[in-house]
Amino acid sequence: LDVPRPFDKLENYCATVGHKANHSREKANCEYVDAIHPRFGVTSALRTLRDIAALEEILLDYEFVDETLPWY
């Protein structure tokens, strides 16, 4: 995802790290869930579907509505 500088670094923005997850419908190891954030209120969060190994990529289905888009 396109996160503007300087917020692309965790030391500058760590309220959420959802922007660090990548898309994969077939290999997803996370899913979206609702969560209550102390600053932002009800928001989306990620929950793992299984244990994730160190250095393993975080993947989830972005749940695109239109998979026919040319950039999909």
Tab-separated table of C-alpha atoms in Angstrom:
chain	number	residue	atom	x	y	z
A	1	LEU	CA	0.000	0.000	0.000
A	2	ASP	CA	1.095	3.537	-0.619
A	3	VAL	CA	1.851	4.951	2.831
A	4	PRO	CA	3.427	8.428	2.608
A	5	ARG	CA	6.781	9.188	4.135
A	6	PRO	CA	7.671	9.426	6.966
A	7	PHE	CA	4.801	7.165	8.059
A	8	ASP	CA	6.115	4.176	6.098
A	9	LYS	CA	8.546	3.574	9.002
A	10	LEU	CA	7.218	1.841	12.120
A	11	GLU	CA	9.116	4.202	14.414
A	12	ASN	CA	7.020	7.080	12.967
A	13	TYR	CA	3.631	5.362	12.780
A	14	CYS	CA	2.667	2.383	14.886
A	15	ALA	CA	-1.012	2.875	15.739
A	16	THR	CA	-1.633	0.040	13.290
A	17	VAL	CA	0.536	-2.092	11.046
A	18	GLY	CA	-2.251	-3.291	8.764
A	19	HIS	CA	-0.610	-1.436	5.888
A	20	LYS	CA	2.252	-3.934	6.090
A	21	ALA	CA	0.042	-6.882	5.007
A	22	ASN	CA	-0.035	-7.985	1.374
A	23	HIS	CA	-2.842	-9.495	-0.690
A	24	SER	CA	-3.291	-13.171	-1.475
A	25	ARG	CA	-6.634	-14.876	-1.804
A	26	GLU	CA	-5.144	-18.375	-2.022
A	27	LYS	CA	-2.377	-18.100	0.594
A	28	ALA	CA	-4.044	-15.841	3.171
A	29	ASN	CA	-2.824	-16.435	6.721
A	30	CYS	CA	-4.895	-13.566	8.235
A	31	GLU	CA	-8.423	-12.230	8.053
A	32	TYR	CA	-10.161	-8.920	8.743
A	33	VAL	CA	-12.009	-8.569	12.065
A	34	ASP	CA	-13.593	-5.624	13.870
A	35	ALA	CA	-11.663	-4.207	16.799
A	36	ILE	CA	-11.980	-1.286	19.191
A	37	HIS	CA	-8.936	0.965	19.043
A	38	PRO	CA	-8.428	3.327	22.022
A	39	ARG	CA	-7.859	6.317	19.721
A	40	PHE	CA	-9.793	5.485	16.532
A	41	GLY	CA	-12.800	3.594	17.935
A	42	VAL	CA	-14.206	0.692	15.922
A	43	THR	CA	-11.793	-0.180	13.128
A	44	SER	CA	-10.647	-3.147	11.094
A	45	ALA	CA	-7.904	-5.350	12.459
A	46	LEU	CA	-6.101	-8.478	11.307
A	47	ARG	CA	-6.370	-11.847	13.043
A	48	THR	CA	-4.085	-14.688	12.113
A	49	LEU	CA	-5.651	-17.900	10.882
A	50	ARG	CA	-2.704	-19.971	12.119
A	51	ASP	CA	0.687	-19.511	13.748
A	52	ILE	CA	2.942	-17.404	11.530
A	53	ALA	CA	6.663	-18.100	11.505
A	54	ALA	CA	9.272	-15.403	12.017
A	55	LEU	CA	10.018	-13.622	8.718
A	56	GLU	CA	6.926	-15.142	7.060
A	57	GLU	CA	4.956	-12.691	4.942
A	58	ILE	CA	1.616	-11.479	6.345
A	59	LEU	CA	-1.049	-12.181	3.698
A	60	LEU	CA	-4.779	-11.581	3.594
A	61	ASP	CA	-7.563	-11.391	1.066
A	62	TYR	CA	-8.172	-7.673	0.453
A	63	GLU	CA	-11.725	-8.656	-0.497
A	64	PHE	CA	-11.738	-6.675	-3.746
A	65	VAL	CA	-15.207	-6.231	-5.153
A	66	ASP	CA	-14.180	-6.002	-8.823
A	67	GLU	CA	-11.482	-8.508	-9.765
A	68	THR	CA	-11.708	-7.440	-13.429
A	69	LEU	CA	-9.838	-4.185	-12.758
A	70	PRO	CA	-6.662	-4.074	-14.867
A	71	TRP	CA	-4.356	-3.607	-11.855
A	72	TYR	CA	-5.795	-6.589	-9.957
